[in-house]
């Protein structure tokens, strides 16, 4: 797994921009048990630990799959360490077979390629059911009303928002995160809505936006 544990700040907006980095990042470190430095909004320390939901059915994503040596193939859903070959890690892909796909590259014992993958998520491992080529153009990100200037969130801006971002990032074991328009935006491996509810209960409504890297099919 990846040794890179510093919060990854993503420039730009939209889930598609995060996913189509074709990147690899390990899980963030554990969240802080102390109060959030969020401009005076107390954190609800009575909330339980964040959930790790499994998908109820098939999920898919466009991303890089990477395998180092004899280790497991991994879905790379976060930021990329700029090196050749790529370095990093992510959720294990059960059932991956390089002989069943095309377009992979190999260097120094590492093999990787970018694909559309479909499978199921049990909360820890991605179980592959199908693969396809990555689209030639990134899919358009849907408009999000929380990006409208007149709909700013409660996280604020500046150092207080940055500190809150770092706490949320670690607490939710996020893949990527940034602060924009008064919201802390984070991408997690998979959310069925329960992680967003946890974030609302813990940090307050209109403060954290949770985006799911794995998307439910249909």
PDB file of N, CA and C in Angstrom, residues 38 41 153-157 160-161 164 179 182-184 206-208:
ATOM      1  N   UNK A  38     -12.509  24.776  13.494  1.00  0.00           N
ATOM      2  CA  UNK A  38     -13.398  25.113  12.393  1.00  0.00           C
ATOM      3  C   UNK A  38     -14.116  26.425  12.619  1.00  0.00           C
ATOM      4  N   UNK A  41     -17.271  26.165  15.417  1.00  0.00           N
ATOM      5  CA  UNK A  41     -18.337  25.170  15.413  1.00  0.00           C
ATOM      6  C   UNK A  41     -17.842  23.936  16.124  1.00  0.00           C
ATOM      7  N   UNK A 153     -21.119  27.229   1.854  1.00  0.00           N
ATOM      8  CA  UNK A 153     -21.275  26.343   2.996  1.00  0.00           C
ATOM      9  C   UNK A 153     -20.807  26.974   4.292  1.00  0.00           C
ATOM     10  N   UNK A 154     -20.902  26.178   5.361  1.00  0.00           N
ATOM     11  CA  UNK A 154     -20.618  26.668   6.710  1.00  0.00           C
ATOM     12  C   UNK A 154     -19.173  26.482   7.134  1.00  0.00           C
ATOM     13  N   UNK A 155     -18.349  25.865   6.283  1.00  0.00           N
ATOM     14  CA  UNK A 155     -16.965  25.615   6.675  1.00  0.00           C
ATOM     15  C   UNK A 155     -16.108  26.872   6.630  1.00  0.00           C
ATOM     16  N   UNK A 156     -16.576  27.897   5.916  1.00  0.00           N
ATOM     17  CA  UNK A 156     -15.814  29.136   5.832  1.00  0.00           C
ATOM     18  C   UNK A 156     -14.633  29.015   4.887  1.00  0.00           C
ATOM     19  N   UNK A 157     -13.598  29.797   5.174  1.00  0.00           N
ATOM     20  CA  UNK A 157     -12.419  29.828   4.315  1.00  0.00           C
ATOM     21  C   UNK A 157     -11.194  30.085   5.175  1.00  0.00           C
ATOM     22  N   UNK A 160      -8.828  28.240   9.138  1.00  0.00           N
ATOM     23  CA  UNK A 160      -9.784  27.433   9.898  1.00  0.00           C
ATOM     24  C   UNK A 160     -10.406  26.360   9.017  1.00  0.00           C
ATOM     25  N   UNK A 161     -10.775  26.725   7.787  1.00  0.00           N
ATOM     26  CA  UNK A 161     -11.340  25.745   6.867  1.00  0.00           C
ATOM     27  C   UNK A 161     -10.303  24.704   6.468  1.00  0.00           C
ATOM     28  N   UNK A 164     -10.010  22.259   9.293  1.00  0.00           N
ATOM     29  CA  UNK A 164     -11.166  21.387   9.304  1.00  0.00           C
ATOM     30  C   UNK A 164     -11.054  20.347   8.191  1.00  0.00           C
ATOM     31  N   UNK A 179     -11.069  22.459  -0.260  1.00  0.00           N
ATOM     32  CA  UNK A 179     -12.039  23.403   0.290  1.00  0.00           C
ATOM     33  C   UNK A 179     -12.472  24.336  -0.827  1.00  0.00           C
ATOM     34  N   UNK A 182     -16.882  27.422   0.759  1.00  0.00           N
ATOM     35  CA  UNK A 182     -17.335  27.231   2.125  1.00  0.00           C
ATOM     36  C   UNK A 182     -17.651  25.799   2.504  1.00  0.00           C
ATOM     37  N   UNK A 183     -17.311  24.841   1.653  1.00  0.00           N
ATOM     38  CA  UNK A 183     -17.517  23.425   1.944  1.00  0.00           C
ATOM     39  C   UNK A 183     -16.170  22.702   1.963  1.00  0.00           C
ATOM     40  N   UNK A 184     -16.070  21.691   2.795  1.00  0.00           N
ATOM     41  CA  UNK A 184     -14.972  20.735   2.711  1.00  0.00           C
ATOM     42  C   UNK A 184     -15.452  19.578   1.845  1.00  0.00           C
ATOM     43  N   UNK A 206     -24.339  21.318   5.861  1.00  0.00           N
ATOM     44  CA  UNK A 206     -23.797  22.302   4.915  1.00  0.00           C
ATOM     45  C   UNK A 206     -22.339  22.621   5.193  1.00  0.00           C
ATOM     46  N   UNK A 207     -21.589  21.608   5.619  1.00  0.00           N
ATOM     47  CA  UNK A 207     -20.174  21.797   5.932  1.00  0.00           C
ATOM     48  C   UNK A 207     -19.284  20.879   5.112  1.00  0.00           C
ATOM     49  N   UNK A 208     -19.633  19.600   5.031  1.00  0.00           N
ATOM     50  CA  UNK A 208     -18.828  18.596   4.340  1.00  0.00           C
ATOM     51  C   UNK A 208     -19.635  18.005   3.187  1.00  0.00           C
TER      52      UNK A 208
END
